[in-house]
Amino acid sequence: MYAKHVHWYNAEAMEPVVEEKFLDGKPQTYGDVNEEMKEKMASDAGIKRGLKAVARFTKKDLENRRYAPTIQLLNRLSCLYFEISKRRPEKEAIVFTFAPTREAPGSFLGEAFQPDYLAYLASVAELRDAISAENGGLLPWSVLIGVGEHKRSGDDRLAQLKTYTSLLKRYRPDLHAIHGFYVNGNDVEIASLDTVFRMSKVCPVDTLEPWLALVASLYHAADTRYQPLTYNSSQLDFHRWDVEYENLKIATVPFHVGEAPGRTTFAALELAPGGATQDALTKAFYETPAHGFFKSSWQSATARWTESELLERIHKDGWLPGVVRHRFTRREIEVKDPAQTAPKAKRKPGAQSAKAKEVDAAKEPEQQTAQTQATTAQSQAATTTTTQIRVREVINLGSIGEPLSEARTMRHLLWAFYDFVETSSQLAKLGIIHRDLSWFNCLILPRHTVAGEKRPLSRPCIRRILEAANVKIDEKLEAIGKRQPSDIDIASARARGDTVDEFMPCTLVTDFDHSADIEQLADKQQKLNIRERTGTNMFIACDLSEPGSVFYENPSEALPIVLAAVDTNPKGRAALAAAFPDNDDNGFIDMVERVVAQENKRRVQLDLKLVPPVPIPDRLHQPRHDAESLFWAHLWGSARAQPRVGEFPDSDDRSNYKEFCATMLRHKIHGGNREAGRAFYLGPQALKRLFFHPHFKRVQELFLFMALYLSIPWHIYEHEAYIQEHPDHAHVAFRRLLLGMLLRDDMPELDVELNTEEPRVIEGLDEALQFAVPSKRRAVTGNESIPQTASKSSVVEKKAPAADVAGLDINRRDELDRRAQFRAENTQVPLVKKKETKKKKKELKSSTPAVTPASTSVTPASTSTSQVSTRSQKRAREETDVDEGAAKKMRADAVDEQDVQPMAVDAPEPEPEPVAEDQPHLDAVPDETNKDAAALRNKTQRYIAAVHQPLQTVNALRLKIWKDRALWFGKGKFSPPPQTRKETAAKETAAKESAA
């Protein structure tokens, strides 16, 4: 299947590098592939027949006729390779299969793809059985080891193969490289993806060399996989990766993997310790709070700073409040033999690795200003292509938080804004700049699971300030920003005979991958070897994304008055004393008055053409740029926030809101006019037009004055004494503005409960965005050969938030698994026949009473995976969908698993999630093959605040994160409408033809 909207994304990022000596590389000659081995295989009668079979097809032959001969050839090659290379019998072998009619299941990332060929590890006996196989099978992504794509002829596009290899690298974090192949008519190319997408030269399909290189590469990938990470395919309730190091053994549940190639960050939630059995881990998954966070990523080998080193520095004197705590870190280094376990890399902060020095010494003078690059270990002897050296870095964090979309009220969101700004200011004082303070790295509702001998430090967080100012706290936020009796720091302090601060930030800053030492960053020599622009597209400072895009001529006369307004508040003096115990704001207002006066004078001189325009700033990341990133994150959150109750209707005219959302979501670094469009919101002209919810109109005024402060050309006022002493002056300005609003007692809208299930939506956004895939397209387990989908949703009864899951019916461990027989026999579930379906529905109508929503149990309906034609599938769906509405009301196993579907708790009919018009769908086919089987409980559920909001279980957190990414950001990437895409492709084709 060709999903254009998906392949469009990856094709742009993976430009193939064709290497003449690709087939002579180490993976491709693994297992002593030499001339003697090639001769033995070439003389095999089965191989001869196979090569002739794959080459006999013509353009008139359908593509699916070519699958069986191809996998028979590959399986025969794999079997001979296994024998000739003298592999031990107990080792697993590479088996090839195909699944041309259905998507590969097990996609917890929400992607639905259909590779033509799949490779996986199995026993030698299964490999021998597969040699004569003519039917394919379905396998979950996490057990695959290779993919392939087949075209009849004349199609030289590689978008599908790029997508499949990129996705498989995301699902297999234990593999250093992903290998695949591409057949186009009577030609074949072998591909490999590690830090770059490499391809062999085009070879005739009936030659042995490329096929043997593919088989050898896959065995190399299997033998050199990263041993500490292991996918546990026996866990049936969720995707489980086991992590094992010398002093770390945990079970994790992944919820996100970054794009490949690149850092490909593998992010997973850690299950609570205390049980190694499947039942114990299942219980922990659904009922126990998450114990931590695990991350594995591919970082630059020449990076001056690592996340683990910076966290050690941050927490040197004690746990810095508001920052994630680390439990275990490890950084691998290059080794000559990838099969060996790499030792832990030990480098001092700011030190350059020996390998990086060798690379720098070998580079030509004109290349010294570019980012440090070198050949990878895998291809150093085979090619001269230069790529960035990447090494694996793993980190286990003992801190858990939730997305900003879980803010209870607008006041809660502003509290979080304040604590993020204060934490960022404290990091700057420690000499560290984050450089990626995005929505995804700023969490709320923090909880720590590691304390040790360190004690948490005290900081002037917002809750401490409000207590000092004697501000009354709304009961909905009473527990926010205060340590609870179950807090691990309280238990640790009690064990030491010590006390701990009662207050703590209500936020958590995470992901220090892009962070840096401020002094070293400012050094010219250091700048030569780092990326000058870092951050997340939507939230990076405009001066960094596109210098010169900010309009510096905004009127700022009101700034000194507004910034000093908190001083006139009756509670302002006490609040400021608590907020700035070191008197950091002394002289701040005077500095602002001087700068504003100079700005007024400069604008007059500019109008008279007496002075030149403001020079374009350099791209050196300053602390004020981190403050601007926080501004964008909270402007986005506040604009999309909507009250939960229906008594505050939204505006009928939301054109300004739609324009704001489209501008933010389409922004890219190097975005040209798109960046200039985002910078428009740093001026009064944009922020005086209402695009917030009408009930939060006055909150938008807060961001207006923040934008006025940010639009001052601060790079020409760096000589100011206060700025030199306080480079975090933007943080001081934000804190004063936030306190000025939070101390007001005439803003009841700040305490209106927010809708945490979905943000404000707008018609037409799906025309520009590809929204994330709902959970009905995610496999619940991913470990079975049956993709699970869901039927239409049932009505959800509104009820108060649960304090825990004790009363929820989520236990299914004692119930019969209706899919067990098909999994054990490795067979496909047959489609439901027409007669049986009608008979079943007649029985339901005559004998089953209607079930009320309150008593409806939730169970999933499996989708058939039989290898049948698309027409047969469509006919079967039409047969089973007859009278679906009536049958739905009577079925006790009605299910909705769409955790990211926008739906109010009391909504009788949920609206479908926005999906681009060219996005394919998976339809549900009820599984009625085992009518006597017990109902299968759906414990995954969609995100519903009434059930999941108070919980930090692994299951609840992943649902919140999926909901957050889907409804707040979609894919976060610009996807042109189909017609625009066709026009762009036509222009590219015309350009190539004219160039030729």
Short mmCIF file of N, CA, C and O in Angstrom, two decimals, residues 445-502:
data_model
loop_
_atom_site.label_atom_id
_atom_site.label_comp_id
_atom_site.label_asym_id
_atom_site.label_seq_id
_atom_site.Cartn_x
_atom_site.Cartn_y
_atom_site.Cartn_z
N LEU A 445 2.95 18.67 37.04
CA LEU A 445 2.60 17.62 37.99
C LEU A 445 3.76 16.66 38.22
O LEU A 445 3.67 15.46 38.00
N PRO A 446 4.91 17.18 38.67
CA PRO A 446 6.10 16.33 38.78
C PRO A 446 6.01 15.35 39.95
O PRO A 446 5.36 15.61 40.96
N ARG A 447 6.69 14.24 39.77
CA ARG A 447 6.80 13.24 40.83
C ARG A 447 8.17 12.58 40.68
O ARG A 447 8.57 12.20 39.58
N HIS A 448 8.90 12.45 41.79
CA HIS A 448 10.24 11.87 41.76
C HIS A 448 10.25 10.51 42.43
O HIS A 448 9.54 10.29 43.43
N THR A 449 11.07 9.62 41.90
CA THR A 449 11.19 8.28 42.48
C THR A 449 12.62 7.97 42.89
O THR A 449 12.94 6.83 43.23
N VAL A 450 13.49 8.96 42.85
CA VAL A 450 14.88 8.77 43.29
C VAL A 450 15.25 9.94 44.19
O VAL A 450 14.92 11.09 43.93
N ALA A 451 15.91 9.62 45.29
CA ALA A 451 16.36 10.64 46.23
C ALA A 451 17.81 10.40 46.62
O ALA A 451 18.68 11.25 46.44
N GLY A 452 18.10 9.19 47.18
CA GLY A 452 19.47 8.88 47.58
C GLY A 452 19.92 9.76 48.73
O GLY A 452 19.14 10.16 49.59
N GLU A 453 21.22 10.04 48.73
CA GLU A 453 21.79 10.86 49.80
C GLU A 453 21.61 12.35 49.56
O GLU A 453 21.80 13.15 50.47
N LYS A 454 21.25 12.73 48.36
CA LYS A 454 21.10 14.15 48.06
C LYS A 454 19.78 14.65 48.62
O LYS A 454 18.78 13.95 48.64
N ARG A 455 19.79 15.88 49.06
CA ARG A 455 18.56 16.52 49.53
C ARG A 455 18.14 17.58 48.54
O ARG A 455 18.99 18.24 47.91
N PRO A 456 16.86 17.79 48.36
CA PRO A 456 16.41 18.82 47.41
C PRO A 456 16.72 20.22 47.92
O PRO A 456 16.60 20.51 49.11
N LEU A 457 17.14 21.07 47.03
CA LEU A 457 17.41 22.46 47.38
C LEU A 457 16.09 23.24 47.44
O LEU A 457 15.05 22.77 47.01
N SER A 458 16.17 24.44 47.98
CA SER A 458 14.99 25.31 48.06
C SER A 458 15.09 26.41 47.01
O SER A 458 16.16 27.00 46.83
N ARG A 459 13.99 26.65 46.33
CA ARG A 459 13.94 27.68 45.32
C ARG A 459 12.67 28.52 45.51
O ARG A 459 11.66 28.03 46.03
N PRO A 460 12.68 29.78 45.08
CA PRO A 460 11.48 30.63 45.20
C PRO A 460 10.45 30.28 44.14
O PRO A 460 10.23 31.03 43.18
N CYS A 461 9.82 29.14 44.31
CA CYS A 461 8.80 28.71 43.34
C CYS A 461 7.52 29.52 43.56
O CYS A 461 7.35 30.22 44.56
N ILE A 462 6.59 29.40 42.64
CA ILE A 462 5.38 30.22 42.68
C ILE A 462 4.55 29.93 43.92
O ILE A 462 3.96 30.85 44.51
N ARG A 463 4.50 28.70 44.36
CA ARG A 463 3.67 28.38 45.51
C ARG A 463 4.24 29.01 46.78
O ARG A 463 3.49 29.50 47.64
N ARG A 464 5.54 29.02 46.93
CA ARG A 464 6.17 29.67 48.08
C ARG A 464 5.88 31.18 48.06
O ARG A 464 5.60 31.78 49.10
N ILE A 465 5.94 31.77 46.87
CA ILE A 465 5.71 33.21 46.74
C ILE A 465 4.28 33.56 47.13
O ILE A 465 4.03 34.53 47.87
N LEU A 466 3.33 32.78 46.66
CA LEU A 466 1.92 33.06 46.95
C LEU A 466 1.63 32.87 48.44
O LEU A 466 0.81 33.61 49.01
N GLU A 467 2.25 31.90 49.06
CA GLU A 467 2.07 31.71 50.50
C GLU A 467 2.65 32.89 51.26
O GLU A 467 2.06 33.38 52.23
N ALA A 468 3.82 33.39 50.81
CA ALA A 468 4.43 34.54 51.47
C ALA A 468 3.57 35.79 51.32
O ALA A 468 3.53 36.64 52.21
N ALA A 469 2.87 35.89 50.19
CA ALA A 469 2.01 37.05 49.94
C ALA A 469 0.60 36.85 50.48
O ALA A 469 -0.26 37.72 50.28
N ASN A 470 0.37 35.72 51.14
CA ASN A 470 -0.94 35.42 51.75
C ASN A 470 -2.05 35.44 50.72
O ASN A 470 -3.12 36.04 50.92
N VAL A 471 -1.81 34.77 49.60
CA VAL A 471 -2.80 34.68 48.53
C VAL A 471 -3.63 33.42 48.75
O VAL A 471 -3.10 32.34 49.00
N LYS A 472 -4.94 33.56 48.65
CA LYS A 472 -5.83 32.42 48.82
C LYS A 472 -5.72 31.50 47.63
O LYS A 472 -5.78 31.93 46.48
N ILE A 473 -5.58 30.19 47.90
CA ILE A 473 -5.40 29.19 46.85
C ILE A 473 -6.72 28.47 46.59
O ILE A 473 -7.40 28.03 47.53
N ASP A 474 -7.08 28.38 45.33
CA ASP A 474 -8.29 27.65 44.96
C ASP A 474 -8.14 26.18 45.32
O ASP A 474 -7.05 25.60 45.19
N GLU A 475 -9.22 25.56 45.77
CA GLU A 475 -9.15 24.17 46.23
C GLU A 475 -8.74 23.21 45.13
O GLU A 475 -8.16 22.15 45.42
N LYS A 476 -8.99 23.55 43.88
CA LYS A 476 -8.58 22.67 42.79
C LYS A 476 -7.06 22.59 42.67
O LYS A 476 -6.53 21.64 42.10
N LEU A 477 -6.36 23.60 43.18
CA LEU A 477 -4.90 23.64 43.06
C LEU A 477 -4.21 23.51 44.41
O LEU A 477 -3.00 23.76 44.50
N GLU A 478 -4.92 23.12 45.43
CA GLU A 478 -4.35 23.09 46.77
C GLU A 478 -3.13 22.19 46.86
O GLU A 478 -2.16 22.49 47.55
N ALA A 479 -3.16 21.04 46.15
CA ALA A 479 -2.04 20.09 46.24
C ALA A 479 -0.92 20.40 45.26
O ALA A 479 0.14 19.77 45.33
N ILE A 480 -1.12 21.37 44.37
CA ILE A 480 -0.11 21.70 43.36
C ILE A 480 1.00 22.52 43.99
O ILE A 480 0.76 23.51 44.67
N GLY A 481 2.24 22.10 43.77
CA GLY A 481 3.39 22.84 44.28
C GLY A 481 3.72 22.58 45.73
O GLY A 481 4.56 23.27 46.30
N LYS A 482 3.07 21.59 46.35
CA LYS A 482 3.36 21.23 47.74
C LYS A 482 3.71 19.75 47.79
O LYS A 482 3.13 18.93 47.08
N ARG A 483 4.64 19.42 48.65
CA ARG A 483 5.02 18.01 48.81
C ARG A 483 3.92 17.28 49.57
O ARG A 483 3.40 17.76 50.57
N GLN A 484 3.62 16.08 49.06
CA GLN A 484 2.61 15.25 49.69
C GLN A 484 3.28 14.26 50.64
O GLN A 484 4.49 13.99 50.54
N PRO A 485 2.53 13.68 51.58
CA PRO A 485 3.13 12.73 52.53
C PRO A 485 3.84 11.56 51.86
O PRO A 485 4.80 11.02 52.43
N SER A 486 3.40 11.18 50.67
CA SER A 486 4.03 10.04 49.98
C SER A 486 5.28 10.44 49.21
O SER A 486 5.90 9.58 48.58
N ASP A 487 5.66 11.71 49.24
CA ASP A 487 6.81 12.18 48.49
C ASP A 487 8.07 11.47 48.96
O ASP A 487 8.32 11.35 50.16
N ILE A 488 8.90 11.02 48.02
CA ILE A 488 10.11 10.27 48.37
C ILE A 488 11.11 11.14 49.10
O ILE A 488 11.89 10.65 49.92
N ASP A 489 11.10 12.46 48.86
CA ASP A 489 12.03 13.34 49.56
C ASP A 489 11.70 13.43 51.05
O ASP A 489 12.60 13.57 51.88
N ILE A 490 10.42 13.35 51.37
CA ILE A 490 10.03 13.38 52.78
C ILE A 490 10.52 12.12 53.48
O ILE A 490 11.08 12.17 54.58
N ALA A 491 10.34 10.96 52.84
CA ALA A 491 10.82 9.71 53.43
C ALA A 491 12.33 9.70 53.55
O ALA A 491 12.88 9.24 54.57
N SER A 492 13.02 10.21 52.56
CA SER A 492 14.48 10.25 52.60
C SER A 492 14.98 11.19 53.70
O SER A 492 15.93 10.88 54.42
N ALA A 493 14.32 12.35 53.83
CA ALA A 493 14.71 13.28 54.89
C ALA A 493 14.44 12.70 56.26
O ALA A 493 15.24 12.88 57.20
N ARG A 494 13.33 11.99 56.40
CA ARG A 494 13.01 11.36 57.68
C ARG A 494 14.07 10.32 58.04
O ARG A 494 14.45 10.20 59.21
N ALA A 495 14.55 9.59 57.05
CA ALA A 495 15.58 8.58 57.31
C ALA A 495 16.90 9.24 57.72
O ALA A 495 17.66 8.66 58.51
N ARG A 496 17.16 10.43 57.24
CA ARG A 496 18.39 11.15 57.61
C ARG A 496 18.21 11.96 58.88
O ARG A 496 19.18 12.55 59.37
N GLY A 497 17.00 12.00 59.40
CA GLY A 497 16.74 12.86 60.55
C GLY A 497 16.76 14.31 60.18
O GLY A 497 17.11 15.17 60.99
N ASP A 498 16.34 14.60 58.97
CA ASP A 498 16.40 15.96 58.41
C ASP A 498 15.00 16.41 58.06
O ASP A 498 14.02 15.68 58.18
N THR A 499 14.89 17.64 57.61
CA THR A 499 13.62 18.18 57.13
C THR A 499 13.77 18.57 55.67
O THR A 499 14.89 18.70 55.16
N VAL A 500 12.66 18.76 55.02
CA VAL A 500 12.67 19.10 53.61
C VAL A 500 11.70 20.25 53.38
O VAL A 500 10.72 20.41 54.12
N ASP A 501 12.01 21.04 52.36
CA ASP A 501 11.17 22.20 52.04
C ASP A 501 9.76 21.74 51.70
O ASP A 501 9.54 20.79 50.95
N GLU A 502 8.77 22.45 52.24
CA GLU A 502 7.38 22.08 52.01
C GLU A 502 6.95 22.36 50.58
O GLU A 502 6.10 21.65 50.03
#
